[in-house]
Amino acid sequence: MVRPESGINASEIGAKHDTRYIRQVRQRRRNLVQRSHLSKLSSSSRVWLLCRSCLYRDFHSVDDLTCLVQNYPSTPMPQDGKPENNLVSGNMICRYLERFAEDNDLKRLIQFNSWVSNVERSSRGCGWVLTVNGRRVEAAKLICATGVTTQINTPGFTVLEDSIPVKHVVDLAKAVPSFSDASKKLESFVLVGAAKSAYDAAYLLCSLGKKVTWVIREDGSGPMPIMPAKMLGKNTITMSTSRLMSNLSPSIMTTNSLIGAFFHRTWLGRWLTKAAWGYISNLADKAAGFGTTATQTEALRPEIKDNSAFWCDSSLGLITMEDFWSTLRGGNITIVRDNIDTADSTGVRLLSGKRVDADYVIYATGWGDHFSFFSPELKEELGIPQYGDSTLENINETLHKETVPGETLADPWILQDKAADELIAKKLPLLAAGPKDFNGWRRSAARQRAVKVRRWRLYNRIVPLADSSDNHSIAILGQIHTTQTPTIAEIQALWTAAYLLGDISLPSEPDMVREVAEWNAWTRKRYASVGERYPYALFDWVPYLDRLMRDLDLRTKRHNGVLSDFFLPYSPHCYRGVVDEYMAVHKETCDSRLGRVSSASSILE
């Protein structure tokens, strides 16, 4: 056995926004802690696959230079190299992240090309043991910030040995040059899946003049609503980030306020909410041309037509290229609701028996298990769902089984989940009713069998309940889905640093269990299929950050004046300087810790 490395007291897994910022936070706190950040990647800028080799042609963020949501609050993004369309390009984000790492002296802390294959609790009773590239590393504290796009999944169909190329969409950028190579004779493509990356791939292939057969499974949640880049003349992302929008999104985090109670539990408030989202959904339908043109893209209309942009059953997209819909409508594209059975040497055979001749298959069907280094037993203990775990059908069967008094429940969360469902139905009747055209949110039997269900049991979407009592030794970051990833990462990182250092007092275990159950009950009713799988909060990130900021004793109202704070958009700059604010509020604690560091340094000298 390889002797564990000595002196590493904290390890971080991943190369995402969260780990990058938490290292800066820890440096600012100047704790006497040796750190080892482990990344399987070879570059510090490969956040959500933004390595330059993974950037396909004309890649742009949904961000424009007037709102800049793709930068950390503490560090504004330079505008050098900005494109003519005023959007933030992939290359700009790469340069920004590289510069952020260099300016904060973070690269020396990163062990690149490090594959973490196993993580387990230390036999000493506290701390963790990691297997990294075959060697053992011990750590007292562990931060997992692997993101959700670090592992590609395998195709959900048979690929014969002599099959045409079958590639995950992550490899699209590297393959694009071969698409224009006449000697390769790549003209017909099969595209699989309805994720946002599938829309990007469809646009790219159509712009290259390729023939595209887009296969979207019939028993899934189907196509997503795609928002136009601007609403009322302003960037759509900016328009969605005010506290007004947070209250127009029924949430367990705002419903107890007077304004939340008005919007969520009065007939007038619910009417205003539905009217606002009806307008927004109509803008999306109008931009796509749904209902006005008899083109093949009509098949991309979301299955839920009652305020589709509100329910986000398949998540939500945003146009960055003005010619997106016109390119698809003018392209040689066919959309098929089916599943692939087999890929062979001349194309694919669908489950329906239909055959599609093709030269290439691109699948955009999601991602693999980014917590594969945890055993199934440890995942269960930490509140991390098993990959590809249950379906709605068997979850509902379990929930509706009658329990025998006095017997131990197979799932200890059943009663808490039932109570949380009842609370959400009472406080958020709009969510309990569901969309009109989906029969009160009931799915068909086929969807019950197909939609994956993953229950995350993390307090504040960060802390495993098994670690909350006295250890404070592990944090899970980057799993919440919002429109403001870097801002969320910064505040989560600060909260996590304080938690791991013992500076945050958590509620009682029953209160944390209740918080976890209520969040899960809310997000799966609010965001449907994607809410069943992930902690979603697309339009609810401001009240989520309010929770973390209150725990840190920091100011939650980031605009001056009541009306300004309610109507003005929130963006990264609103949270600029939060680390300094925290250190000022907790000056006595920070000075005491700094004194211990100075004393220890003198002893070491």
PDB file of C-alpha atoms in Angstrom, residues 327-537:
ATOM      1  CA  THR A 327     -31.623  28.357 -40.058  1.00  0.00           C
ATOM      2  CA  LEU A 328     -33.557  25.366 -38.708  1.00  0.00           C
ATOM      3  CA  ARG A 329     -36.670  26.203 -40.749  1.00  0.00           C
ATOM      4  CA  GLY A 330     -34.585  26.531 -43.906  1.00  0.00           C
ATOM      5  CA  GLY A 331     -32.486  23.461 -43.236  1.00  0.00           C
ATOM      6  CA  ASN A 332     -32.839  19.890 -44.477  1.00  0.00           C
ATOM      7  CA  ILE A 333     -34.045  18.634 -41.113  1.00  0.00           C
ATOM      8  CA  THR A 334     -36.604  16.007 -40.085  1.00  0.00           C
ATOM      9  CA  ILE A 335     -37.732  15.626 -36.467  1.00  0.00           C
ATOM     10  CA  VAL A 336     -38.803  12.134 -35.387  1.00  0.00           C
ATOM     11  CA  ARG A 337     -40.318  11.119 -32.028  1.00  0.00           C
ATOM     12  CA  ASP A 338     -38.812   7.662 -31.622  1.00  0.00           C
ATOM     13  CA  ASN A 339     -35.893   5.776 -30.059  1.00  0.00           C
ATOM     14  CA  ILE A 340     -32.832   4.317 -31.726  1.00  0.00           C
ATOM     15  CA  ASP A 341     -32.491   0.568 -31.472  1.00  0.00           C
ATOM     16  CA  THR A 342     -29.236  -0.076 -33.375  1.00  0.00           C
ATOM     17  CA  ALA A 343     -26.507   1.851 -35.173  1.00  0.00           C
ATOM     18  CA  ASP A 344     -24.839  -0.108 -37.966  1.00  0.00           C
ATOM     19  CA  SER A 345     -22.585   0.408 -40.972  1.00  0.00           C
ATOM     20  CA  THR A 346     -25.109   2.348 -43.043  1.00  0.00           C
ATOM     21  CA  GLY A 347     -27.254   4.203 -40.515  1.00  0.00           C
ATOM     22  CA  VAL A 348     -29.657   3.456 -37.674  1.00  0.00           C
ATOM     23  CA  ARG A 349     -32.731   1.336 -37.072  1.00  0.00           C
ATOM     24  CA  LEU A 350     -35.415   2.878 -34.831  1.00  0.00           C
ATOM     25  CA  LEU A 351     -37.510   1.010 -32.285  1.00  0.00           C
ATOM     26  CA  SER A 352     -40.536   1.572 -34.490  1.00  0.00           C
ATOM     27  CA  GLY A 353     -38.796  -0.471 -37.179  1.00  0.00           C
ATOM     28  CA  LYS A 354     -38.127   2.518 -39.420  1.00  0.00           C
ATOM     29  CA  ARG A 355     -34.665   2.746 -40.971  1.00  0.00           C
ATOM     30  CA  VAL A 356     -32.651   5.958 -41.374  1.00  0.00           C
ATOM     31  CA  ASP A 357     -29.618   5.934 -43.655  1.00  0.00           C
ATOM     32  CA  ALA A 358     -26.847   8.129 -42.249  1.00  0.00           C
ATOM     33  CA  ASP A 359     -23.113   8.744 -42.199  1.00  0.00           C
ATOM     34  CA  TYR A 360     -22.753   9.915 -38.597  1.00  0.00           C
ATOM     35  CA  VAL A 361     -24.605   9.845 -35.241  1.00  0.00           C
ATOM     36  CA  ILE A 362     -24.353  12.591 -32.611  1.00  0.00           C
ATOM     37  CA  TYR A 363     -26.060  11.904 -29.294  1.00  0.00           C
ATOM     38  CA  ALA A 364     -26.902  14.627 -26.786  1.00  0.00           C
ATOM     39  CA  THR A 365     -28.683  12.530 -24.189  1.00  0.00           C
ATOM     40  CA  GLY A 366     -27.088  13.831 -21.032  1.00  0.00           C
ATOM     41  CA  TRP A 367     -24.150  13.015 -18.838  1.00  0.00           C
ATOM     42  CA  GLY A 368     -22.744  10.165 -16.824  1.00  0.00           C
ATOM     43  CA  ASP A 369     -22.167   9.621 -13.116  1.00  0.00           C
ATOM     44  CA  HIS A 370     -20.050  12.544 -11.893  1.00  0.00           C
ATOM     45  CA  PHE A 371     -19.955  11.027  -8.396  1.00  0.00           C
ATOM     46  CA  SER A 372     -18.702   7.633  -9.535  1.00  0.00           C
ATOM     47  CA  PHE A 373     -15.860   7.832  -6.996  1.00  0.00           C
ATOM     48  CA  PHE A 374     -18.398   7.292  -4.179  1.00  0.00           C
ATOM     49  CA  SER A 375     -19.671   3.772  -3.511  1.00  0.00           C
ATOM     50  CA  PRO A 376     -23.466   3.267  -3.708  1.00  0.00           C
ATOM     51  CA  GLU A 377     -23.539   2.894   0.084  1.00  0.00           C
ATOM     52  CA  LEU A 378     -21.650   6.150   0.646  1.00  0.00           C
ATOM     53  CA  LYS A 379     -23.875   7.965  -1.840  1.00  0.00           C
ATOM     54  CA  GLU A 380     -26.895   6.818   0.148  1.00  0.00           C
ATOM     55  CA  GLU A 381     -25.309   8.010   3.377  1.00  0.00           C
ATOM     56  CA  LEU A 382     -24.370  11.409   1.945  1.00  0.00           C
ATOM     57  CA  GLY A 383     -27.747  12.035   0.311  1.00  0.00           C
ATOM     58  CA  ILE A 384     -26.453  11.811  -3.261  1.00  0.00           C
ATOM     59  CA  PRO A 385     -28.874   9.935  -5.545  1.00  0.00           C
ATOM     60  CA  GLN A 386     -27.779   6.818  -7.335  1.00  0.00           C
ATOM     61  CA  TYR A 387     -27.092   7.433 -10.999  1.00  0.00           C
ATOM     62  CA  GLY A 388     -30.057   6.398 -13.129  1.00  0.00           C
ATOM     63  CA  ASP A 389     -31.898   5.405  -9.981  1.00  0.00           C
ATOM     64  CA  SER A 390     -35.677   5.225  -9.812  1.00  0.00           C
ATOM     65  CA  THR A 391     -38.541   6.231 -12.098  1.00  0.00           C
ATOM     66  CA  LEU A 392     -41.729   8.098 -11.363  1.00  0.00           C
ATOM     67  CA  GLU A 393     -43.677   4.853 -11.624  1.00  0.00           C
ATOM     68  CA  ASN A 394     -41.878   2.964  -8.859  1.00  0.00           C
ATOM     69  CA  ILE A 395     -41.462   6.101  -6.705  1.00  0.00           C
ATOM     70  CA  ASN A 396     -45.218   6.640  -6.776  1.00  0.00           C
ATOM     71  CA  GLU A 397     -45.836   2.974  -5.942  1.00  0.00           C
ATOM     72  CA  THR A 398     -43.587   3.324  -2.893  1.00  0.00           C
ATOM     73  CA  LEU A 399     -45.221   6.563  -1.751  1.00  0.00           C
ATOM     74  CA  HIS A 400     -48.725   5.152  -1.908  1.00  0.00           C
ATOM     75  CA  LYS A 401     -48.051   1.906  -0.075  1.00  0.00           C
ATOM     76  CA  GLU A 402     -49.724   1.764   3.300  1.00  0.00           C
ATOM     77  CA  THR A 403     -47.255   1.367   6.140  1.00  0.00           C
ATOM     78  CA  VAL A 404     -47.807  -0.946   9.085  1.00  0.00           C
ATOM     79  CA  PRO A 405     -47.737   0.946  12.413  1.00  0.00           C
ATOM     80  CA  GLY A 406     -44.623   0.183  14.412  1.00  0.00           C
ATOM     81  CA  GLU A 407     -42.658  -1.200  11.476  1.00  0.00           C
ATOM     82  CA  THR A 408     -39.515   0.460  10.136  1.00  0.00           C
ATOM     83  CA  LEU A 409     -40.067   2.100   6.767  1.00  0.00           C
ATOM     84  CA  ALA A 410     -37.960   0.872   3.856  1.00  0.00           C
ATOM     85  CA  ASP A 411     -37.424   4.532   2.935  1.00  0.00           C
ATOM     86  CA  PRO A 412     -37.131   6.752   6.044  1.00  0.00           C
ATOM     87  CA  TRP A 413     -37.990   9.818   3.941  1.00  0.00           C
ATOM     88  CA  ILE A 414     -41.490   8.656   2.958  1.00  0.00           C
ATOM     89  CA  LEU A 415     -43.342  10.454   5.734  1.00  0.00           C
ATOM     90  CA  GLN A 416     -41.284  13.644   5.384  1.00  0.00           C
ATOM     91  CA  ASP A 417     -41.830  13.665   1.619  1.00  0.00           C
ATOM     92  CA  LYS A 418     -45.580  13.189   2.029  1.00  0.00           C
ATOM     93  CA  ALA A 419     -45.791  16.020   4.567  1.00  0.00           C
ATOM     94  CA  ALA A 420     -43.755  18.276   2.277  1.00  0.00           C
ATOM     95  CA  ASP A 421     -46.008  17.491  -0.709  1.00  0.00           C
ATOM     96  CA  GLU A 422     -49.049  18.445   1.340  1.00  0.00           C
ATOM     97  CA  LEU A 423     -47.404  21.693   2.476  1.00  0.00           C
ATOM     98  CA  ILE A 424     -46.488  22.694  -1.081  1.00  0.00           C
ATOM     99  CA  ALA A 425     -50.019  21.953  -2.277  1.00  0.00           C
ATOM    100  CA  LYS A 426     -51.409  24.200   0.489  1.00  0.00           C
ATOM    101  CA  LYS A 427     -48.972  27.107   0.126  1.00  0.00           C
ATOM    102  CA  LEU A 428     -48.495  27.003  -3.654  1.00  0.00           C
ATOM    103  CA  PRO A 429     -51.857  26.017  -5.171  1.00  0.00           C
ATOM    104  CA  LEU A 430     -50.730  27.032  -8.678  1.00  0.00           C
ATOM    105  CA  LEU A 431     -48.113  24.279  -8.578  1.00  0.00           C
ATOM    106  CA  ALA A 432     -50.549  21.776  -7.078  1.00  0.00           C
ATOM    107  CA  ALA A 433     -52.978  22.367  -9.954  1.00  0.00           C
ATOM    108  CA  GLY A 434     -50.356  21.894 -12.652  1.00  0.00           C
ATOM    109  CA  PRO A 435     -50.680  22.963 -16.303  1.00  0.00           C
ATOM    110  CA  LYS A 436     -54.142  22.843 -17.839  1.00  0.00           C
ATOM    111  CA  ASP A 437     -53.183  20.749 -20.819  1.00  0.00           C
ATOM    112  CA  PHE A 438     -51.350  18.099 -18.836  1.00  0.00           C
ATOM    113  CA  ASN A 439     -54.261  16.958 -16.694  1.00  0.00           C
ATOM    114  CA  GLY A 440     -53.037  18.224 -13.368  1.00  0.00           C
ATOM    115  CA  TRP A 441     -49.441  17.057 -13.882  1.00  0.00           C
ATOM    116  CA  ARG A 442     -50.299  13.376 -14.289  1.00  0.00           C
ATOM    117  CA  ARG A 443     -48.108  11.569 -16.774  1.00  0.00           C
ATOM    118  CA  SER A 444     -48.912   8.711 -19.082  1.00  0.00           C
ATOM    119  CA  ALA A 445     -47.844   5.236 -18.045  1.00  0.00           C
ATOM    120  CA  ALA A 446     -45.002   5.381 -20.581  1.00  0.00           C
ATOM    121  CA  ARG A 447     -43.622   8.561 -19.007  1.00  0.00           C
ATOM    122  CA  GLN A 448     -43.971   7.125 -15.527  1.00  0.00           C
ATOM    123  CA  ARG A 449     -41.646   4.333 -16.641  1.00  0.00           C
ATOM    124  CA  ALA A 450     -39.180   6.598 -18.444  1.00  0.00           C
ATOM    125  CA  VAL A 451     -38.686   9.781 -16.388  1.00  0.00           C
ATOM    126  CA  LYS A 452     -35.747   9.360 -14.042  1.00  0.00           C
ATOM    127  CA  VAL A 453     -36.103  10.437 -10.422  1.00  0.00           C
ATOM    128  CA  ARG A 454     -33.208  11.470  -8.223  1.00  0.00           C
ATOM    129  CA  ARG A 455     -33.744  12.701  -4.695  1.00  0.00           C
ATOM    130  CA  TRP A 456     -30.947  14.968  -3.464  1.00  0.00           C
ATOM    131  CA  ARG A 457     -30.754  15.054   0.343  1.00  0.00           C
ATOM    132  CA  LEU A 458     -28.396  18.005   0.881  1.00  0.00           C
ATOM    133  CA  TYR A 459     -29.143  20.815   3.302  1.00  0.00           C
ATOM    134  CA  ASN A 460     -28.923  24.160   1.480  1.00  0.00           C
ATOM    135  CA  ARG A 461     -27.971  22.053  -1.588  1.00  0.00           C
ATOM    136  CA  ILE A 462     -24.483  21.738  -0.060  1.00  0.00           C
ATOM    137  CA  VAL A 463     -24.288  19.754   3.184  1.00  0.00           C
ATOM    138  CA  PRO A 464     -24.948  16.007   3.581  1.00  0.00           C
ATOM    139  CA  LEU A 465     -27.057  15.512   6.707  1.00  0.00           C
ATOM    140  CA  ALA A 466     -24.692  12.731   7.787  1.00  0.00           C
ATOM    141  CA  ASP A 467     -21.927  15.345   8.099  1.00  0.00           C
ATOM    142  CA  SER A 468     -23.918  18.112   9.744  1.00  0.00           C
ATOM    143  CA  SER A 469     -23.617  17.141  13.421  1.00  0.00           C
ATOM    144  CA  ASP A 470     -20.007  17.807  14.363  1.00  0.00           C
ATOM    145  CA  ASN A 471     -17.616  16.766  11.600  1.00  0.00           C
ATOM    146  CA  HIS A 472     -18.114  19.600   9.098  1.00  0.00           C
ATOM    147  CA  SER A 473     -15.790  17.676   6.806  1.00  0.00           C
ATOM    148  CA  ILE A 474     -17.488  17.532   3.395  1.00  0.00           C
ATOM    149  CA  ALA A 475     -19.391  19.836   1.054  1.00  0.00           C
ATOM    150  CA  ILE A 476     -21.060  19.104  -2.299  1.00  0.00           C
ATOM    151  CA  LEU A 477     -21.057  22.130  -4.613  1.00  0.00           C
ATOM    152  CA  GLY A 478     -22.315  23.027  -8.049  1.00  0.00           C
ATOM    153  CA  GLN A 479     -25.409  20.799  -8.233  1.00  0.00           C
ATOM    154  CA  ILE A 480     -28.047  23.538  -8.170  1.00  0.00           C
ATOM    155  CA  HIS A 481     -29.185  24.634 -11.635  1.00  0.00           C
ATOM    156  CA  THR A 482     -29.719  28.373 -12.123  1.00  0.00           C
ATOM    157  CA  THR A 483     -29.030  31.052 -14.736  1.00  0.00           C
ATOM    158  CA  GLN A 484     -26.228  32.576 -12.646  1.00  0.00           C
ATOM    159  CA  THR A 485     -23.594  29.875 -12.159  1.00  0.00           C
ATOM    160  CA  PRO A 486     -20.541  32.044 -11.264  1.00  0.00           C
ATOM    161  CA  THR A 487     -22.492  34.167  -8.767  1.00  0.00           C
ATOM    162  CA  ILE A 488     -23.976  31.090  -7.118  1.00  0.00           C
ATOM    163  CA  ALA A 489     -20.485  29.544  -7.044  1.00  0.00           C
ATOM    164  CA  GLU A 490     -19.004  32.553  -5.263  1.00  0.00           C
ATOM    165  CA  ILE A 491     -21.603  32.722  -2.498  1.00  0.00           C
ATOM    166  CA  GLN A 492     -21.722  28.924  -2.123  1.00  0.00           C
ATOM    167  CA  ALA A 493     -17.926  28.888  -1.840  1.00  0.00           C
ATOM    168  CA  LEU A 494     -17.907  31.546   0.867  1.00  0.00           C
ATOM    169  CA  TRP A 495     -20.679  29.747   2.770  1.00  0.00           C
ATOM    170  CA  THR A 496     -18.792  26.448   2.429  1.00  0.00           C
ATOM    171  CA  ALA A 497     -15.522  27.921   3.672  1.00  0.00           C
ATOM    172  CA  ALA A 498     -17.319  29.261   6.732  1.00  0.00           C
ATOM    173  CA  TYR A 499     -19.098  25.922   7.254  1.00  0.00           C
ATOM    174  CA  LEU A 500     -15.914  23.828   7.027  1.00  0.00           C
ATOM    175  CA  LEU A 501     -14.174  26.192   9.448  1.00  0.00           C
ATOM    176  CA  GLY A 502     -17.005  25.800  11.956  1.00  0.00           C
ATOM    177  CA  ASP A 503     -18.181  29.417  11.659  1.00  0.00           C
ATOM    178  CA  ILE A 504     -21.779  28.528  10.759  1.00  0.00           C
ATOM    179  CA  SER A 505     -24.280  27.047  13.186  1.00  0.00           C
ATOM    180  CA  LEU A 506     -26.684  24.706  11.451  1.00  0.00           C
ATOM    181  CA  PRO A 507     -30.320  24.186  12.476  1.00  0.00           C
ATOM    182  CA  SER A 508     -31.423  21.064  14.312  1.00  0.00           C
ATOM    183  CA  GLU A 509     -31.509  17.830  12.352  1.00  0.00           C
ATOM    184  CA  PRO A 510     -35.364  17.738  12.188  1.00  0.00           C
ATOM    185  CA  ASP A 511     -35.354  21.281  10.768  1.00  0.00           C
ATOM    186  CA  MET A 512     -32.758  20.348   8.148  1.00  0.00           C
ATOM    187  CA  VAL A 513     -34.671  17.207   7.202  1.00  0.00           C
ATOM    188  CA  ARG A 514     -37.791  19.341   6.775  1.00  0.00           C
ATOM    189  CA  GLU A 515     -35.893  21.877   4.639  1.00  0.00           C
ATOM    190  CA  VAL A 516     -34.550  19.148   2.353  1.00  0.00           C
ATOM    191  CA  ALA A 517     -37.951  17.470   1.938  1.00  0.00           C
ATOM    192  CA  GLU A 518     -39.721  20.752   1.241  1.00  0.00           C
ATOM    193  CA  TRP A 519     -37.142  21.829  -1.338  1.00  0.00           C
ATOM    194  CA  ASN A 520     -37.460  18.516  -3.180  1.00  0.00           C
ATOM    195  CA  ALA A 521     -41.266  18.616  -3.085  1.00  0.00           C
ATOM    196  CA  TRP A 522     -41.219  22.174  -4.415  1.00  0.00           C
ATOM    197  CA  THR A 523     -38.663  21.788  -7.198  1.00  0.00           C
ATOM    198  CA  ARG A 524     -40.245  18.642  -8.658  1.00  0.00           C
ATOM    199  CA  LYS A 525     -43.636  20.376  -8.821  1.00  0.00           C
ATOM    200  CA  ARG A 526     -42.206  23.661 -10.040  1.00  0.00           C
ATOM    201  CA  TYR A 527     -39.806  22.310 -12.689  1.00  0.00           C
ATOM    202  CA  ALA A 528     -41.389  18.959 -13.524  1.00  0.00           C
ATOM    203  CA  SER A 529     -39.102  16.415 -15.215  1.00  0.00           C
ATOM    204  CA  VAL A 530     -35.875  18.362 -14.670  1.00  0.00           C
ATOM    205  CA  GLY A 531     -36.947  19.109 -11.107  1.00  0.00           C
ATOM    206  CA  GLU A 532     -37.310  15.364 -10.568  1.00  0.00           C
ATOM    207  CA  ARG A 533     -33.623  14.900 -11.404  1.00  0.00           C
ATOM    208  CA  TYR A 534     -31.798  18.002 -10.178  1.00  0.00           C
ATOM    209  CA  PRO A 535     -32.087  20.818  -7.610  1.00  0.00           C
ATOM    210  CA  TYR A 536     -33.531  23.332 -10.092  1.00  0.00           C
ATOM    211  CA  ALA A 537     -33.985  27.028  -9.316  1.00  0.00           C
TER     212      ALA A 537
END
